[in-house]
Amino acid sequence: MTVARTVELEGHIIDSGMMQRCFGVVMDLGGNFDVEVFDVGKHKDEESYCRMLVTADDEESLREILHELHQSGAHLPDPPDATLEPAPANQVVPHGFYSTTNHPTQVRYDGEWLPVENVEMDCAIVVDPDADGGARAYTKVLNAIDGGDLVVTDEAGVRVDPPERPRDSNSPFGFMQGGVSAERPSESLIREIADAIEETKADGGSVLAVAGPAVVHSGAGDALARLVREGYVDMLSAGNGFAVHDLERGQYGTSLGMDVETLESPRKGHKHHIYTISEIIRAGGIEEAVEQGLVEEGVMYECVENDVPYILAGSIRDDGPLPDTITDSVEAQNAIREQAHEADLVVMLSTLLHSVAVGNCLPSTTRVVCVDINPATVTQLLDRGSAQAIGMVTDVGTFVPTLADQILDES
């Protein structure tokens, strides 16, 4: 005996691939579908609509199919209110809680759709019926759950709207349709990224740079510092290593002991990074070192001088670390999350771990560029769910100076 459920698809479901993806989900999971209504938008600005009956051999199989369809943007007709259950204790969610995607999400409460605030993947949704101004829905990471929080369970009453493929290649970030590529012409793609950054700034948006030590090693630190100084980077997310090597570059002209200009390793150059850390600790931190004249150039210097907030998240490998480095991993996560939610465009520069960490905190509506000489970095970012990211496989030492020239020399 089969079981069945009706689902609906709305929007640009043909050219965005949503309809094909949903058909594939049903068949791959052993179900069947019968398209009952299919209204095709006749112009590129018109939306399409599909209602289909999904059948499966048993309830468990149908639930699995409906779960996957839900992630792709399908929804139930006449949905009920979301099911809310109180969290039994701090950091403990109810069984069957709804785990979020990074797509724009709504929950149905008291017959109305509430937009979910601060959307990011792998969180719970909490509804506060007594919030000022009316009921609110927002995400919470599991370690932030308080006992008694009303947590959304199951998928009934939850609606997900994955971003659709841009319909006009001339629209902002319309070029971001190709995933990872080492084949597309670098110069033209960098020009388009520069245009996107300029448009973001012109619209009053914020640009977040996520930088790895390779930016300094490759000689691109001066160009990134220039972008910070000229106001095209509003926030910086990095690790202890990036900051140390940037500061070392300013004090000794070396990065990890190697002269960035001559590529030679001066005597005792291998100790420069630890000497740098010692001096910054002695000064009391990066800002204090700038105020005392110990640091007079570099990315971190420009961040301090231009009031650009930065987050340095530590790891088990860090030397020192610097006083500014957040060593508590949960505290670092929360700081990265708060910063990421403010970004309108993110440029990730040769750092696998920080790119994935920041990507996990971003809604799918935030535009992302990930640049690395290793295509696996971008592939892993996409595999983790940041499907909106475009990957550019190139040397960051070439990319950042070219990007700075495109933005600053032609503005």
Short mmCIF file of N, CA and C in Angstrom, two decimals, residues 278-346:
data_model
loop_
_atom_site.label_atom_id
_atom_site.label_comp_id
_atom_site.label_asym_id
_atom_site.label_seq_id
_atom_site.Cartn_x
_atom_site.Cartn_y
_atom_site.Cartn_z
N SER A 278 56.50 38.48 20.72
CA SER A 278 56.98 38.96 22.00
C SER A 278 56.81 40.46 22.13
N GLU A 279 57.14 41.20 21.08
CA GLU A 279 57.04 42.66 21.14
C GLU A 279 55.59 43.13 21.20
N ILE A 280 54.71 42.44 20.50
CA ILE A 280 53.29 42.82 20.56
C ILE A 280 52.73 42.53 21.94
N ILE A 281 53.11 41.41 22.52
CA ILE A 281 52.67 41.10 23.88
C ILE A 281 53.20 42.16 24.84
N ARG A 282 54.48 42.53 24.68
CA ARG A 282 55.08 43.54 25.55
C ARG A 282 54.33 44.87 25.45
N ALA A 283 53.85 45.20 24.24
CA ALA A 283 53.13 46.46 24.05
C ALA A 283 51.72 46.40 24.62
N GLY A 284 51.18 45.18 24.75
CA GLY A 284 49.82 45.02 25.28
C GLY A 284 48.79 44.66 24.25
N GLY A 285 49.19 44.57 22.99
CA GLY A 285 48.27 44.19 21.92
C GLY A 285 48.58 44.97 20.65
N ILE A 286 47.85 44.66 19.59
CA ILE A 286 48.12 45.27 18.29
C ILE A 286 47.82 46.76 18.30
N GLU A 287 46.68 47.15 18.84
CA GLU A 287 46.33 48.57 18.86
C GLU A 287 47.34 49.37 19.67
N GLU A 288 47.76 48.82 20.80
CA GLU A 288 48.75 49.50 21.63
C GLU A 288 50.10 49.61 20.91
N ALA A 289 50.45 48.56 20.14
CA ALA A 289 51.70 48.59 19.39
C ALA A 289 51.67 49.67 18.31
N VAL A 290 50.49 49.87 17.69
CA VAL A 290 50.36 50.93 16.70
C VAL A 290 50.47 52.30 17.38
N GLU A 291 49.81 52.46 18.50
CA GLU A 291 49.84 53.74 19.21
C GLU A 291 51.25 54.09 19.67
N GLN A 292 52.04 53.08 20.01
CA GLN A 292 53.41 53.31 20.48
C GLN A 292 54.41 53.47 19.35
N GLY A 293 53.95 53.32 18.10
CA GLY A 293 54.84 53.46 16.96
C GLY A 293 55.64 52.23 16.64
N LEU A 294 55.34 51.12 17.33
CA LEU A 294 56.05 49.88 17.07
C LEU A 294 55.64 49.29 15.72
N VAL A 295 54.37 49.46 15.35
CA VAL A 295 53.85 48.98 14.07
C VAL A 295 53.45 50.20 13.24
N GLU A 296 54.01 50.31 12.04
CA GLU A 296 53.78 51.50 11.22
C GLU A 296 53.29 51.19 9.82
N GLU A 297 53.04 49.92 9.50
CA GLU A 297 52.54 49.56 8.19
C GLU A 297 51.91 48.18 8.25
N GLY A 298 51.22 47.82 7.16
CA GLY A 298 50.63 46.49 7.06
C GLY A 298 49.12 46.50 7.22
N VAL A 299 48.53 45.33 7.06
CA VAL A 299 47.08 45.20 7.12
C VAL A 299 46.55 45.51 8.52
N MET A 300 47.19 44.94 9.54
CA MET A 300 46.71 45.17 10.90
C MET A 300 46.87 46.64 11.29
N TYR A 301 47.95 47.27 10.84
CA TYR A 301 48.14 48.70 11.09
C TYR A 301 46.99 49.50 10.48
N GLU A 302 46.64 49.20 9.23
CA GLU A 302 45.58 49.94 8.56
C GLU A 302 44.23 49.69 9.22
N CYS A 303 44.02 48.47 9.72
CA CYS A 303 42.76 48.18 10.43
C CYS A 303 42.64 49.06 11.67
N VAL A 304 43.72 49.19 12.43
CA VAL A 304 43.69 50.02 13.63
C VAL A 304 43.51 51.49 13.26
N GLU A 305 44.28 51.96 12.29
CA GLU A 305 44.26 53.38 11.92
C GLU A 305 42.92 53.80 11.31
N ASN A 306 42.22 52.86 10.67
CA ASN A 306 40.99 53.19 9.97
C ASN A 306 39.75 52.61 10.64
N ASP A 307 39.89 52.18 11.89
CA ASP A 307 38.76 51.66 12.68
C ASP A 307 38.03 50.53 11.97
N VAL A 308 38.79 49.64 11.33
CA VAL A 308 38.22 48.46 10.69
C VAL A 308 38.27 47.31 11.69
N PRO A 309 37.11 46.81 12.13
CA PRO A 309 37.12 45.74 13.14
C PRO A 309 37.69 44.44 12.58
N TYR A 310 38.44 43.74 13.41
CA TYR A 310 39.02 42.46 13.00
C TYR A 310 38.80 41.41 14.07
N ILE A 311 38.70 40.19 13.61
CA ILE A 311 38.58 39.04 14.51
C ILE A 311 39.71 38.08 14.19
N LEU A 312 40.50 37.74 15.19
CA LEU A 312 41.57 36.76 15.05
C LEU A 312 41.17 35.54 15.86
N ALA A 313 40.87 34.45 15.17
CA ALA A 313 40.43 33.22 15.83
C ALA A 313 41.62 32.28 15.96
N GLY A 314 41.86 31.80 17.16
CA GLY A 314 43.04 30.98 17.41
C GLY A 314 42.84 29.52 17.07
N SER A 315 43.96 28.80 17.08
CA SER A 315 43.93 27.35 16.87
C SER A 315 45.00 26.71 17.75
N ILE A 316 45.00 25.39 17.79
CA ILE A 316 45.93 24.66 18.65
C ILE A 316 47.38 24.84 18.19
N ARG A 317 47.58 25.28 16.94
CA ARG A 317 48.92 25.39 16.38
C ARG A 317 49.58 26.74 16.63
N ASP A 318 48.84 27.68 17.20
CA ASP A 318 49.32 29.07 17.25
C ASP A 318 50.52 29.25 18.17
N ASP A 319 51.50 30.00 17.68
CA ASP A 319 52.59 30.47 18.52
C ASP A 319 52.13 31.72 19.24
N GLY A 320 52.55 31.87 20.46
CA GLY A 320 52.18 33.03 21.28
C GLY A 320 51.02 32.72 22.20
N PRO A 321 49.79 32.91 21.77
CA PRO A 321 49.40 33.71 20.60
C PRO A 321 49.43 35.20 20.92
N LEU A 322 49.06 36.01 19.93
CA LEU A 322 48.94 37.44 20.15
C LEU A 322 47.84 37.72 21.17
N PRO A 323 47.95 38.81 21.94
CA PRO A 323 46.91 39.14 22.93
C PRO A 323 45.53 39.31 22.30
N ASP A 324 45.48 39.73 21.02
CA ASP A 324 44.20 39.98 20.35
C ASP A 324 43.53 38.69 19.86
N THR A 325 44.24 37.58 19.86
CA THR A 325 43.71 36.32 19.34
C THR A 325 42.74 35.69 20.33
N ILE A 326 41.56 35.33 19.84
CA ILE A 326 40.54 34.70 20.69
C ILE A 326 40.87 33.21 20.78
N THR A 327 41.20 32.75 21.96
CA THR A 327 41.65 31.36 22.12
C THR A 327 40.52 30.41 22.51
N ASP A 328 39.41 30.93 23.00
CA ASP A 328 38.25 30.10 23.32
C ASP A 328 37.48 29.86 22.02
N SER A 329 37.34 28.62 21.61
CA SER A 329 36.77 28.32 20.30
C SER A 329 35.30 28.73 20.20
N VAL A 330 34.53 28.56 21.27
CA VAL A 330 33.12 28.96 21.23
C VAL A 330 33.00 30.48 21.16
N GLU A 331 33.84 31.17 21.93
CA GLU A 331 33.85 32.63 21.86
C GLU A 331 34.24 33.10 20.47
N ALA A 332 35.22 32.42 19.86
CA ALA A 332 35.64 32.78 18.50
C ALA A 332 34.51 32.54 17.50
N GLN A 333 33.81 31.42 17.63
CA GLN A 333 32.67 31.13 16.76
C GLN A 333 31.63 32.23 16.84
N ASN A 334 31.30 32.63 18.06
CA ASN A 334 30.28 33.65 18.24
C ASN A 334 30.70 34.98 17.64
N ALA A 335 31.98 35.32 17.78
CA ALA A 335 32.48 36.57 17.21
C ALA A 335 32.44 36.53 15.69
N ILE A 336 32.86 35.40 15.11
CA ILE A 336 32.82 35.23 13.66
C ILE A 336 31.38 35.29 13.17
N ARG A 337 30.48 34.67 13.89
CA ARG A 337 29.07 34.63 13.51
C ARG A 337 28.48 36.05 13.49
N GLU A 338 28.74 36.81 14.53
CA GLU A 338 28.21 38.17 14.61
C GLU A 338 28.77 39.02 13.47
N GLN A 339 30.05 38.87 13.19
CA GLN A 339 30.67 39.65 12.11
C GLN A 339 30.12 39.24 10.75
N ALA A 340 30.00 37.93 10.53
CA ALA A 340 29.54 37.42 9.23
C ALA A 340 28.13 37.89 8.91
N HIS A 341 27.28 37.99 9.93
CA HIS A 341 25.90 38.42 9.69
C HIS A 341 25.81 39.87 9.21
N GLU A 342 26.87 40.66 9.41
CA GLU A 342 26.87 42.05 8.98
C GLU A 342 27.37 42.21 7.55
N ALA A 343 27.93 41.16 6.97
CA ALA A 343 28.57 41.26 5.66
C ALA A 343 27.57 41.14 4.53
N ASP A 344 27.78 41.92 3.49
CA ASP A 344 26.99 41.82 2.27
C ASP A 344 27.77 41.12 1.16
N LEU A 345 29.09 41.19 1.23
CA LEU A 345 29.95 40.51 0.28
C LEU A 345 31.19 40.05 1.03
N VAL A 346 31.60 38.80 0.78
CA VAL A 346 32.75 38.22 1.47
C VAL A 346 33.78 37.78 0.45
#
